Coordinates of N, CA and C in Angstrom, one line a residue:
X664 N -113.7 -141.6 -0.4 CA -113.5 -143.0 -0.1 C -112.3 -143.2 0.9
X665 N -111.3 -142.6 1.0 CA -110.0 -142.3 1.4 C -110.2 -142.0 2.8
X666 N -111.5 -140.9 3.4 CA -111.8 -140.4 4.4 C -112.4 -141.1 5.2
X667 N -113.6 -142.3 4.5 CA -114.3 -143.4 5.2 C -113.5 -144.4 6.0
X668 N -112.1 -144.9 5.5 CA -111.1 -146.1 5.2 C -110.2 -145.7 6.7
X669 N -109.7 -144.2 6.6 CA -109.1 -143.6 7.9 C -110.2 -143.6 9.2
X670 N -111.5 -143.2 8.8 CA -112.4 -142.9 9.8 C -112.7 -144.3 10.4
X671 N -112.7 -145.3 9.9 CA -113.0 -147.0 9.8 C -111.9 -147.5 10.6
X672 N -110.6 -147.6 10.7 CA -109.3 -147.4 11.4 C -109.2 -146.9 12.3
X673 N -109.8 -145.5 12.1 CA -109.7 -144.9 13.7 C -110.8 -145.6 14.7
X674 N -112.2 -145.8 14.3 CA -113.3 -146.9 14.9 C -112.6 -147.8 15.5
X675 N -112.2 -148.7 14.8 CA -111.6 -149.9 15.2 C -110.7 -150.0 15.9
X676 N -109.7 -149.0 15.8 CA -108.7 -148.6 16.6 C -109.5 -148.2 18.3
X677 N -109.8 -147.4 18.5 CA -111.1 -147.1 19.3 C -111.1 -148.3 20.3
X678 N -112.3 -149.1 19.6 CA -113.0 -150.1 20.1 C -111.7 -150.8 20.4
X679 N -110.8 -151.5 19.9 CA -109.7 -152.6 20.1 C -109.0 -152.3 21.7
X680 N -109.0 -151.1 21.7 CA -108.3 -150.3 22.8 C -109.5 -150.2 24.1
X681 N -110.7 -149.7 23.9 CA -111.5 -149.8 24.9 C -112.2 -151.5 25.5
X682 N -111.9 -152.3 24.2 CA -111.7 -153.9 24.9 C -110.6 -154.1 25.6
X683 N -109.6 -153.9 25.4 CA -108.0 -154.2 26.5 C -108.0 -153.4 27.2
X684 N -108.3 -152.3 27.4 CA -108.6 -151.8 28.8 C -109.8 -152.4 29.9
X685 N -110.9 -152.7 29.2 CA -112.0 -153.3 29.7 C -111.5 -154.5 30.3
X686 N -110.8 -155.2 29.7 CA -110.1 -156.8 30.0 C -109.3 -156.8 31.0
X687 N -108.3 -155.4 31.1 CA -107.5 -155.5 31.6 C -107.8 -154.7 33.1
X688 N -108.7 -153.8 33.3 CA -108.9 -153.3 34.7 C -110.0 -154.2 35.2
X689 N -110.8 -154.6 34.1 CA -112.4 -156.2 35.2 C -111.7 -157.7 35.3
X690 N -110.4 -157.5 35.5 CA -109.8 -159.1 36.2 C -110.9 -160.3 36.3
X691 N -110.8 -161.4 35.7 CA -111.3 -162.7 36.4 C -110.7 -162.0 38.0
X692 N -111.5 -162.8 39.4 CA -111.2 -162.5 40.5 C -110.4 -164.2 40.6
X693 N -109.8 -164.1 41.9 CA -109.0 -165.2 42.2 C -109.6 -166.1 42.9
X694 N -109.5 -167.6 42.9 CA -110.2 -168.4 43.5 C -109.2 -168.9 44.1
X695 N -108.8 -168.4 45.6 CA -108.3 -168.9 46.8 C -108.4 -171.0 46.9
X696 N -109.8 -170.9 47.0 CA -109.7 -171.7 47.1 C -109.4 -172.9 46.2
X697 N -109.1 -173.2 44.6 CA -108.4 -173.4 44.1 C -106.7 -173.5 43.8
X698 N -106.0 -172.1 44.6 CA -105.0 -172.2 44.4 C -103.9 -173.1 45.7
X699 N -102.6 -173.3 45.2 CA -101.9 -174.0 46.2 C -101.4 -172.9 47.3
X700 N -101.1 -173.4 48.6 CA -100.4 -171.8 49.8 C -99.3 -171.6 49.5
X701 N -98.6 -170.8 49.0 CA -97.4 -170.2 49.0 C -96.8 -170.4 50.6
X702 N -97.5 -170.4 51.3 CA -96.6 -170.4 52.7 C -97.7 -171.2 53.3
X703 N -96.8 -172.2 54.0 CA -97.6 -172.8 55.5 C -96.9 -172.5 57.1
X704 N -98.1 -172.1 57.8 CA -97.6 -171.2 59.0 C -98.4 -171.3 60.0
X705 N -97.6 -170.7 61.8 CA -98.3 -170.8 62.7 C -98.6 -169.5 62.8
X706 N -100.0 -169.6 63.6 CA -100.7 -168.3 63.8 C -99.5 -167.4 65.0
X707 N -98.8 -168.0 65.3 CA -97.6 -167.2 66.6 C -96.2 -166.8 65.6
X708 N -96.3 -167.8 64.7 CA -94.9 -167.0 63.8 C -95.1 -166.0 62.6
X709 N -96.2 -166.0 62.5 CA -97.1 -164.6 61.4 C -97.1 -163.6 62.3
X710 N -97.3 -163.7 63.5 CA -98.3 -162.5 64.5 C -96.7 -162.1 65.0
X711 N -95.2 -162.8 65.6 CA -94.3 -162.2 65.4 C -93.6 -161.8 64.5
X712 N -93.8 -162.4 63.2 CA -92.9 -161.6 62.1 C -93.3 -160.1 61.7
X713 N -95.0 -159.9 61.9 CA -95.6 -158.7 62.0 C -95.2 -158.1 62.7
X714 N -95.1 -158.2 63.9 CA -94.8 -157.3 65.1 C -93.6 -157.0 65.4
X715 N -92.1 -157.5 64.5 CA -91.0 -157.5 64.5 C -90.8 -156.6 63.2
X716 N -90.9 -156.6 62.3 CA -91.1 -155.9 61.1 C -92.0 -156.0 60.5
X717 N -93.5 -154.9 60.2 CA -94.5 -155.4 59.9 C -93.9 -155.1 58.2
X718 N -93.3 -154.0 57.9 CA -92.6 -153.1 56.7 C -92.1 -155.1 55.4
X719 N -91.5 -155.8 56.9 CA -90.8 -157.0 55.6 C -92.0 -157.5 55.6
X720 N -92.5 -158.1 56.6 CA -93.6 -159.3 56.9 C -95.0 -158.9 55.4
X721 N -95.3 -157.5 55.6 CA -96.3 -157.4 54.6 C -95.8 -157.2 53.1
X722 N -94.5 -157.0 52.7 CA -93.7 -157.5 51.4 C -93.8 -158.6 51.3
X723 N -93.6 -159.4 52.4 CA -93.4 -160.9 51.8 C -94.7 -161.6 51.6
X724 N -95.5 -161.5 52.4 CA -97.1 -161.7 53.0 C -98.3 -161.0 51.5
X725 N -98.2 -160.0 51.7 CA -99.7 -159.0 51.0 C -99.9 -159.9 50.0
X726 N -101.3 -160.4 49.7 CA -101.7 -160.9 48.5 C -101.6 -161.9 48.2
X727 N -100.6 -162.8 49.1 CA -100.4 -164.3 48.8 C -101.1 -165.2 49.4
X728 N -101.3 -166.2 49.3 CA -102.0 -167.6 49.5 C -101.4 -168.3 50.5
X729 N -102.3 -168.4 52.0 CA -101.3 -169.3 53.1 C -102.1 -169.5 53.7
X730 N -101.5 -170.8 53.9 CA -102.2 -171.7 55.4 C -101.8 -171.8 56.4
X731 N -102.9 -171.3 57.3 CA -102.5 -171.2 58.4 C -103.2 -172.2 60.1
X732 N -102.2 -172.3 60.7 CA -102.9 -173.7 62.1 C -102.8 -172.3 62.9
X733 N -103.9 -172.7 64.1 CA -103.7 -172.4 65.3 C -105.2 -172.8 65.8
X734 N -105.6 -171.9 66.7 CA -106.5 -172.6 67.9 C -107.7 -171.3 68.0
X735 N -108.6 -171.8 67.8 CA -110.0 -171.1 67.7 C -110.0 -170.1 68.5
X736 N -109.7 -168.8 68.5 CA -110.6 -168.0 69.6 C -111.7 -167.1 69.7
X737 N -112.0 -167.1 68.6 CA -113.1 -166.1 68.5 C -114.1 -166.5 67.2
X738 N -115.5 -167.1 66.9 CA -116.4 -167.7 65.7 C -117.4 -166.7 65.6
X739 N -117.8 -166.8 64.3 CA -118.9 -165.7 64.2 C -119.6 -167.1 62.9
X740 N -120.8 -166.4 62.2 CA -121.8 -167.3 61.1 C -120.5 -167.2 60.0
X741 N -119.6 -166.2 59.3 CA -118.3 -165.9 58.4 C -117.2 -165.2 58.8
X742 N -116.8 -165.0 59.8 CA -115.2 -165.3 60.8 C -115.0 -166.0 61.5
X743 N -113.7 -166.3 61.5 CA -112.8 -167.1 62.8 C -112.0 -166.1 63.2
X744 N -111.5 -165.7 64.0 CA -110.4 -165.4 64.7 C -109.7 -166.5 66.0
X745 N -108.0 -166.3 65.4 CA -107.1 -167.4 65.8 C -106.5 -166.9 66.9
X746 N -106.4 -167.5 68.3 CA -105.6 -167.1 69.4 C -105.2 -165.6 69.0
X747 N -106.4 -164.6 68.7 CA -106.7 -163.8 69.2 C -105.5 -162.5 68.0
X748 N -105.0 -163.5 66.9 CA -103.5 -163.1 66.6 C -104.1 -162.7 64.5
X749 N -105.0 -163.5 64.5 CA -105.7 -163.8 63.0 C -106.9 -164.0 63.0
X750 N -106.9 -162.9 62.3 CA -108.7 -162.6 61.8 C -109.0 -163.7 60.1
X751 N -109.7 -164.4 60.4 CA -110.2 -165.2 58.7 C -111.5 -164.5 58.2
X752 N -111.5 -163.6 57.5 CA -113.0 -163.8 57.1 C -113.0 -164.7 55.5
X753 N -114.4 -165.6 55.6 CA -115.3 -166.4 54.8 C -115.9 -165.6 54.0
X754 N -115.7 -166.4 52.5 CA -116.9 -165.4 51.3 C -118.1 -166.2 52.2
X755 N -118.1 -167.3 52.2 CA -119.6 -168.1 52.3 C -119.4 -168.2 54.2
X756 N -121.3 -168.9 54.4 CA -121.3 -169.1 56.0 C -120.2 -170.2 56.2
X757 N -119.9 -170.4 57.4 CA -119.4 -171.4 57.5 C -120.2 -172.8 57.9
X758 N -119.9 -173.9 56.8 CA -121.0 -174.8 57.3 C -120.1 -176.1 58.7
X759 N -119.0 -175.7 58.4 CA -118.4 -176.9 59.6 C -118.8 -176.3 61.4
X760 N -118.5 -177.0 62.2 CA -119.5 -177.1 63.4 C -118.2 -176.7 63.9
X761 N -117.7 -174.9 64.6 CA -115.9 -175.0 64.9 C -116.2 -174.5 66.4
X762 N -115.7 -174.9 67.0 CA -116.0 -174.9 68.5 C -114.5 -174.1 68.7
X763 N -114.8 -173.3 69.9 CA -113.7 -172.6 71.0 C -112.8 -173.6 71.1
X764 N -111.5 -173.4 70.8 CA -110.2 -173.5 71.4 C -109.9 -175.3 71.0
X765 N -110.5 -175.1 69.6 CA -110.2 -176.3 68.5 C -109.1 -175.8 67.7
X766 N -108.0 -176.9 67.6 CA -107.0 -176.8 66.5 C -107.7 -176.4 64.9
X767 N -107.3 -175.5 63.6 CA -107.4 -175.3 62.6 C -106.7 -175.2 61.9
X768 N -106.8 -175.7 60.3 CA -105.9 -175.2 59.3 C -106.6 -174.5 58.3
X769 N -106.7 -173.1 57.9 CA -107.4 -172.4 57.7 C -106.6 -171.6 56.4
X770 N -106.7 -171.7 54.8 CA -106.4 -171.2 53.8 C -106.9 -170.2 53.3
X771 N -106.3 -168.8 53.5 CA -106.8 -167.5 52.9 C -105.9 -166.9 52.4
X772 N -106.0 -165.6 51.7 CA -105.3 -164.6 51.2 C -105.2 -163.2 52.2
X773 N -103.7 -163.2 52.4 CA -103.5 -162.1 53.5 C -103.7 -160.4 52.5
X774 N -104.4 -160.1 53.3 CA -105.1 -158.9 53.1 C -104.2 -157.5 54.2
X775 N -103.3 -157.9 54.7 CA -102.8 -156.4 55.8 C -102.9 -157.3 57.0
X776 N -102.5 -155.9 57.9 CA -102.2 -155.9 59.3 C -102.7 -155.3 60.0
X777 N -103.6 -155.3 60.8 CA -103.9 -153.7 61.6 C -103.4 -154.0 62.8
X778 N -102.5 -152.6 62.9 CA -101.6 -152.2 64.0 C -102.6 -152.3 65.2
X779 N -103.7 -151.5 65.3 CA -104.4 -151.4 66.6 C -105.0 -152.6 67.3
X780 N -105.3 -153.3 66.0 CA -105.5 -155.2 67.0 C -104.5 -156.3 67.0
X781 N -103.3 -155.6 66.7 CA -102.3 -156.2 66.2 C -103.0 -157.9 65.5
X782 N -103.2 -157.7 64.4 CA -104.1 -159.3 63.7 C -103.6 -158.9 62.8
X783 N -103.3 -159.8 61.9 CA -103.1 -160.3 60.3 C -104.5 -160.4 60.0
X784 N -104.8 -159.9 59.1 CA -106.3 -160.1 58.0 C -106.4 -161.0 56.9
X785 N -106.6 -162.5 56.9 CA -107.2 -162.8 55.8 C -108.5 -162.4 55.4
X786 N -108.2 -162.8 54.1 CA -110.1 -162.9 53.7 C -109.9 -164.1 52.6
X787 N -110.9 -164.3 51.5 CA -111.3 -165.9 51.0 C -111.4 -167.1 52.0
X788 N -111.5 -167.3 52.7 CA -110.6 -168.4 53.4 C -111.7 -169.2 53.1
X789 N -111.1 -170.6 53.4 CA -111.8 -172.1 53.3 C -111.2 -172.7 54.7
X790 N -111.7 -173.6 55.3 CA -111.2 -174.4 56.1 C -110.8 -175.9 55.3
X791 N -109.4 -176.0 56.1 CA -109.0 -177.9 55.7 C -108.9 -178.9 56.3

């Protein structure tokens, strides 16, 4: 009886453990667009804080929520690219009508930097 009671304990033990790991590495994902921006910003004072120290800019930056203005340069059916400085990619198409070298305020989550196109990378993004 003694042997079932430990073996029963250790099961449970088991399972309790392989649900909080389960819970804890498959995250709810974040809904960008639900959350408020931690930072509001120009597409020229992101693209120089990068380019002056990318080491602070992406400590301060990676993973947070910001809105950002600047002026249309480059549209695709789910990117924008901003005066050539900020890449947005969209989960969804984009349904608003965004024409070349239109002002934008544009809320994503900064994802990096790449050095070779010198661009900040969102992704989520929503237009406002």
């Amino acid at each position: 009886m003694r042997k079932w009671i430990k073996i029963s304990i250790i099961l449970i033990t088991m399972l309790l453990i392989v649900i909080i790991g389960y819970k804890y590495i498959y995250q709810d994902h974040r809904n960008i667009e639900n959350e408020v921006a931690q930072y509001e910003i120009t597409t020229n004072e992101i693209a120089l804080q990068f380019s002056e120290n990318a080491e602070h800019a992406t400590s301060k930056y990676l993973n947070t929520t910001i809105e950002i203005s600047g002026t249309v340069s480059e549209n695709d059916s789910s990117t924008i690219t901003l005066e050539d400085k900020v890449f947005c990619q969209f989960t969804k198409m984009i349904k608003h009508n965004v024409e070349l070298n239109s002002e934008l305020k544009i809320k994503g989550r900064v994802i990096g930097y790449d050095d070779l196109l010198e661009q900040v990378k969102l992704d989520q993004c929503i237009i406002n």
